[in-house]
Short mmCIF file of C-alpha atoms in Angstrom, two decimals:
data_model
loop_
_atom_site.label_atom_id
_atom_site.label_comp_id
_atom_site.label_asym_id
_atom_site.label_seq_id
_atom_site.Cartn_x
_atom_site.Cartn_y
_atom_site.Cartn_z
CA UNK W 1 0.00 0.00 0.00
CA UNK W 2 1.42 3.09 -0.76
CA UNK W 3 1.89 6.07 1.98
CA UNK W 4 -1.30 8.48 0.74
CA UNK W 5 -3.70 5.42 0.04
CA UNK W 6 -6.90 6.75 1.92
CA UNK W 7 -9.85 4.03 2.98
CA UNK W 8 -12.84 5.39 3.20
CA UNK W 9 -15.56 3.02 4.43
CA UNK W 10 -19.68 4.04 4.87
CA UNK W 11 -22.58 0.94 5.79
CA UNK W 12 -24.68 0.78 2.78
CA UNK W 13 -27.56 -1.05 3.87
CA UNK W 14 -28.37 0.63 7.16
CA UNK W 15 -28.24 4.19 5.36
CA UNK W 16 -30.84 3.00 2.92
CA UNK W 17 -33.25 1.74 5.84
CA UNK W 18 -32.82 5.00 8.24
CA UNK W 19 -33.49 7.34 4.80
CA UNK W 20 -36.32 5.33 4.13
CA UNK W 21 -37.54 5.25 7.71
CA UNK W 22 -37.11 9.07 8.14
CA UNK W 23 -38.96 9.73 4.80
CA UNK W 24 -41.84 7.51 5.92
CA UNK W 25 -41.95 8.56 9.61
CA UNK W 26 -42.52 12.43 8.45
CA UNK W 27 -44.97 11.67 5.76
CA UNK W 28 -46.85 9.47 8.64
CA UNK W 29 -46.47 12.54 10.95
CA UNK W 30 -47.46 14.85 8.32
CA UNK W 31 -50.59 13.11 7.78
CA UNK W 32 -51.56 12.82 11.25
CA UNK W 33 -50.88 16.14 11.47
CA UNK W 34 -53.43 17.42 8.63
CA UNK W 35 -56.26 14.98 10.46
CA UNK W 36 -55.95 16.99 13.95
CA UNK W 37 -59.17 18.97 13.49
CA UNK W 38 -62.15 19.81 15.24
CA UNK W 39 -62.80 19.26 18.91
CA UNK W 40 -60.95 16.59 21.25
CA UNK W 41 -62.91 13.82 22.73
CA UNK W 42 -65.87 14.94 24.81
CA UNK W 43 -65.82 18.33 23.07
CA UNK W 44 -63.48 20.23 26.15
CA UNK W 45 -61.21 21.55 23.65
CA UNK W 46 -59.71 21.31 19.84
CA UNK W 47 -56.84 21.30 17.82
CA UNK W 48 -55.28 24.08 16.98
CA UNK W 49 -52.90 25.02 14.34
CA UNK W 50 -50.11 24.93 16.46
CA UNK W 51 -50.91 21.24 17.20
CA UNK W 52 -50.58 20.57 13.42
CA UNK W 53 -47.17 22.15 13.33
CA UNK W 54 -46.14 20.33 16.47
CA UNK W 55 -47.25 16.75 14.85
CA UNK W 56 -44.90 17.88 12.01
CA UNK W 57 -42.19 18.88 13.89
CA UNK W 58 -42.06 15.68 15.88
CA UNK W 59 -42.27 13.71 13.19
CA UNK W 60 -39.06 15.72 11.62
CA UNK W 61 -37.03 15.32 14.91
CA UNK W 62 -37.99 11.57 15.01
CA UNK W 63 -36.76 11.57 11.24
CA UNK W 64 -33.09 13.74 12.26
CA UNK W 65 -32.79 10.71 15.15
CA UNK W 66 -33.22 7.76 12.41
CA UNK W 67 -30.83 9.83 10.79
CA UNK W 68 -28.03 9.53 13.13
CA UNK W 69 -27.48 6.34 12.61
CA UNK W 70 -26.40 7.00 9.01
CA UNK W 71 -23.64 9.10 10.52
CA UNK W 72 -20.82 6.29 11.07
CA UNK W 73 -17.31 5.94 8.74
CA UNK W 74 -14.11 5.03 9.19
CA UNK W 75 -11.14 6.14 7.33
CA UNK W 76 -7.90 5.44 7.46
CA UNK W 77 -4.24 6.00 5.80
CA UNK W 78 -0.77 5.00 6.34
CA UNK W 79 -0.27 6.97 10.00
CA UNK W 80 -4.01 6.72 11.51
CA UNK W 81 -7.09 5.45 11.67
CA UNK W 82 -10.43 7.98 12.13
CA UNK W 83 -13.46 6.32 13.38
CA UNK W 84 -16.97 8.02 13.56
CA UNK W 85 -19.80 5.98 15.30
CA UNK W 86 -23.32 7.09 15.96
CA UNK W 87 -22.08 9.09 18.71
CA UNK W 88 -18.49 8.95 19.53
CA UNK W 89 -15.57 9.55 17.06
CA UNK W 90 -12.04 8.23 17.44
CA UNK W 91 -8.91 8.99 16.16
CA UNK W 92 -5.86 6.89 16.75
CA UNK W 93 -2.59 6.00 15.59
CA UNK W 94 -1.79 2.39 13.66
CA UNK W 95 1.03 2.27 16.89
CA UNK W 96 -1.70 1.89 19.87
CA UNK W 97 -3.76 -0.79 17.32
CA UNK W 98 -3.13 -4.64 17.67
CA UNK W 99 -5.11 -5.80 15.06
CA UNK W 100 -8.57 -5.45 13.41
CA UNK W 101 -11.40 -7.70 14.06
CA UNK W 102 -14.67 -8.65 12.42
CA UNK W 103 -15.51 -12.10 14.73
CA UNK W 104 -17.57 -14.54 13.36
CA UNK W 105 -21.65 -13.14 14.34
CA UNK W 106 -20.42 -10.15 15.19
CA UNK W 107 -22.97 -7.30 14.09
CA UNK W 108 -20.00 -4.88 12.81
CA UNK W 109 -16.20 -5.28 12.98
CA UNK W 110 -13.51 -3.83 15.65
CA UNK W 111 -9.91 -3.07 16.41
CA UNK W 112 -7.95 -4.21 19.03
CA UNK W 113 -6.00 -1.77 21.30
CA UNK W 114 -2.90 -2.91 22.42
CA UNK W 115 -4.49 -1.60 26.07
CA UNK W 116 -6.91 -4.95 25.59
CA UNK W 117 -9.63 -2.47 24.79
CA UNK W 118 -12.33 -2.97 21.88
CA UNK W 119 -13.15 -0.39 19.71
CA UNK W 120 -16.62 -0.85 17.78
CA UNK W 121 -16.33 0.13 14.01
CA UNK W 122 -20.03 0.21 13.12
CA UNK W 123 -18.94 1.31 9.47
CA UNK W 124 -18.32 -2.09 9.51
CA UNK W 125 -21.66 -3.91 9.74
CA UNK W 126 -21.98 -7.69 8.90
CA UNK W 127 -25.31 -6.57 7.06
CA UNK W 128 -23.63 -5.06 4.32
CA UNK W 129 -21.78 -8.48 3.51
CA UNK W 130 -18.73 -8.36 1.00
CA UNK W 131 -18.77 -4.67 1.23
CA UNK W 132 -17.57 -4.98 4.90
CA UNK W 133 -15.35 -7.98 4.60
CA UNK W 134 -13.58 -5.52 1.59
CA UNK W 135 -13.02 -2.75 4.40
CA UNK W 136 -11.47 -5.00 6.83
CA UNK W 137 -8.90 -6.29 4.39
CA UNK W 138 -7.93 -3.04 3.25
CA UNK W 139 -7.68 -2.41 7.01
CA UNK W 140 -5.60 -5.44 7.84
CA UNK W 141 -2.95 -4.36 5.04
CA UNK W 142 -3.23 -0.73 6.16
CA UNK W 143 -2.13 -1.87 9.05
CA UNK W 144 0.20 -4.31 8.24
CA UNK W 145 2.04 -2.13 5.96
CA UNK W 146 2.30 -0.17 9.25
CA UNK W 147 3.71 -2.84 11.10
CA UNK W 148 6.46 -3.29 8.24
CA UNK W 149 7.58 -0.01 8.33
CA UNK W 150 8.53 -0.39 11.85
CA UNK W 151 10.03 -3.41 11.84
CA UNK W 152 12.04 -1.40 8.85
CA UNK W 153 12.78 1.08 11.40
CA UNK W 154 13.56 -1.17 14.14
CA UNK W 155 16.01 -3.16 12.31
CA UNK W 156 17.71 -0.14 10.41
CA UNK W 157 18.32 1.60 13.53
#
């Protein structure tokens, strides 16, 4: 690999669910919202306009928080790795990373820290089949290639 390869890695499959989702959860919100009409239950009040525009907005917030989910990648180059999950973001050197991992039923792949921890990739998910077994290779040699250079280092020193 050669020193300014860049992997860039986005899940496929979720990102087509959550747009869906959102797109159907405001249209459902938006219809709800144009039925609110006319008096509530035993006649003590009614919907208002600004219940209407508060169906709508809900239904847009509830769309933004399917959304988030569509927010995870990973990319990586010859120095670091840069992983953003739903919520959390990482950036890290190849040094502090032992190896990558996608185990076998696994719902996304990981890497391992040489500090024993587990970093979740969710890039990576095991729903989006060869696409995800492609990132972790190009990973693996990122990473290796890494590895190499050190041992260069190591030896020529």
């Amino acid at each position: 690999m050669s020193e300014t390869e860049l992997v860039r890695l986005k899940p496929r499959r979720i990102r087509v669910v959550c747009w869906s989702a959102a797109a159907a959860l405001v249209v459902v919100f938006g219809l709800v919202a144009t039925s609110l009409s006319g008096p509530t239950g035993d006649g003590y009040g009614s919907f208002q306009r600004g219940d209407q525009i508060a169906m709508i907005g809900l239904g847009v917030f509830g769309a933004l928080g399917f959304l988030l989910f569509t927010r995870p990648r990973v990319e990586a180059d010859a120095r670091s790795i840069r992983v953003r999950n739903v919520i959390s973001s990482y950036e890290l050197p190849w040094e502090v990373v032992r190896g990558v991992r996608f185990d076998r039923g696994a719902p996304w792949a990981s890497l391992e820290l040489h500090d024993d921890d587990l970093l979740p990739m969710v890039a990576l998910q095991a729903a989006d089949k060869e696409l995800a077994v492609d990132g972790v290779r190009a990973l693996r040699r990122l990473h290796e290639a890494h590895q190499a250079r050190l041992a260069e280092r190591a030896v020529g020193r």
